[in-house]
Amino acid sequence: MNSPTPEIVPIRSESDVVIVRQNVRKWSISVGFSLVDQTKIVTAASELARNTLIHGGGGELKSFLLQEGNRKGLCLIFDDQGPGIPDIEKALQDGYTTKGGMGLGLGGSKRLSNEFEIKTEVGKGTSIKIIRWKA
Amino acid sequence: MNSKLPTIVKEFETQILQEWTKNQLSQMGSTDKISESELKSESQQFLNLFQISLQSGNTSVRQSKEWAPIRDYLSNLSRTRASQGFSPTETATFIFSLKKPLVARLRTEFEKSPAVLLEEVTASNELVDALGLYTTEAYQKGREELIGRQQEEMLELSTPVVKLWDGILALPMIGTLDSSRTQIVMESLLQKIVETESEIAIIDITGVPTVDTLVAQHLLKTVAAARLMGADCIISGIRPQIAQTIVHLAIDLGSIITKSSLADAFAVALDKRGLQVSSQRQKTALRGEVSAQPPLNH
Ligand SMILES: Nc1ncnc2c1ncn2[C@@H]1O[C@H](COP(=O)(O)OP(=O)(O)OP(=O)(O)O)[C@@H](O)[C@H]1O
Ligand SMILES: [Mg+2]
């Protein structure tokens, strides 16, 4: 079940990426994540926020605290209205980059999350959802 | 449309100024951020420039060269206000509060022709709105510049390049590493390597909360550049949780030596330079003189 009101963080500049990380750190502490899990989701969020900024031309992060029975988790959704990703499989490949990065961010954030979902449409934008559950 | 606004503002400049400053003062309440006389003189300067730009008949406030003096004035004003601690709303109010006195003037002027009045009021409000928005954006820019400067200052303070030993430098990195600032830190390291002719540089990331692909890329580039200058880098302070995320991100640190603590890295560096650390006490103990010596006080 989602918490009724998501928190929204705009992603329009490099310093917003820092704010995203700080917020995700704060939320993951409130969920009770271990230090390793905190670091994982903060790093994944850092990657996706920067992709939103650099490839998506800016957008926003919506966050939800999840609770299913005794299970607690953190769900993060990164939205942009950028160019979209024409070939998701390729984009997920390690080393694939269109902007001279390392090409590791997208695949890496998938490996750092428990659940990972990309919705994208060329010319319309991209929405990436990740969830990390409390171990 | 041939607006009468320029003529009206020119003719009634003094009255408009009076009413405008009165409005501002009542809206602000008592404030210690700016004195009444400062506010009056700023308003007067603005209105004068406004009046002059208006005479050009050009209404494209954002682009035209006729409005350039006003844009400069507002940029400066916003920047000053931002540093004086004015909120964005307070800053924009300076401009928006000009609407009322202008409309009041127009109303007395066009009492008998409501159609013209409506047109004039709309045009006047649009103009003031555009200036108000420009002010808000300038204010925002001013804030960002201020924050940027503070961050740079902090960065310089928090990332000293320290000489640990002849030929061995350490760079303890603290805080958030993002593109522009990381660049500066790395450049200062490379600069110091040249200056001190060091052979080994230890980059300590104990104080860096997140290592993502961008940070890794900067680290790798720095190590490569240092190598070209004949220096080897050791990365220390890789905590367990950071090691895990680096693995998940599939970042290849290649042949870079990594250590969990700065102390370990220093030991490796000394070793590489053929230096040894030995304990004075142990040496004396080996020579069997320990009982003859008082304990060392450090
Ligand atoms: N939000 C997005 N909108 C459009 N394209 C994207 C988006 N996110 C990723 N991509 C595409 O997927 C590619 C791979 O992304 P990934 O994050 O793995 O690598 P990168 O950002 O290029 O480099 P880095 O390793 O620094 O993250 C990008 O180069 C880009 O072409
Ligand atoms: Mg990326």
Short mmCIF file of N, CA and C and ligand atoms in Angstrom, two decimals, chain A residues 47 51 55 105-106, chain B residues 213, ligand 2:
data_model
loop_
_atom_site.label_atom_id
_atom_site.label_comp_id
_atom_site.label_asym_id
_atom_site.label_seq_id
_atom_site.Cartn_x
_atom_site.Cartn_y
_atom_site.Cartn_z
N GLU A 47 22.09 7.84 -9.66
CA GLU A 47 22.22 7.51 -11.08
C GLU A 47 20.98 7.94 -11.86
N ASN A 51 20.45 10.76 -14.74
CA ASN A 51 19.92 10.43 -16.07
C ASN A 51 18.73 11.32 -16.41
N HIS A 55 19.93 13.10 -19.58
CA HIS A 55 19.33 12.51 -20.79
C HIS A 55 17.88 12.96 -20.97
N GLY A 105 25.13 3.43 -15.33
CA GLY A 105 24.15 3.93 -14.36
C GLY A 105 22.84 3.17 -14.36
N LEU A 106 22.29 2.97 -15.56
CA LEU A 106 20.95 2.37 -15.65
C LEU A 106 20.98 0.90 -15.20
N THR B 213 28.52 6.50 -10.64
CA THR B 213 29.34 6.38 -11.85
C THR B 213 30.08 7.68 -12.17
MG MG C 2 23.63 7.54 -16.25
#
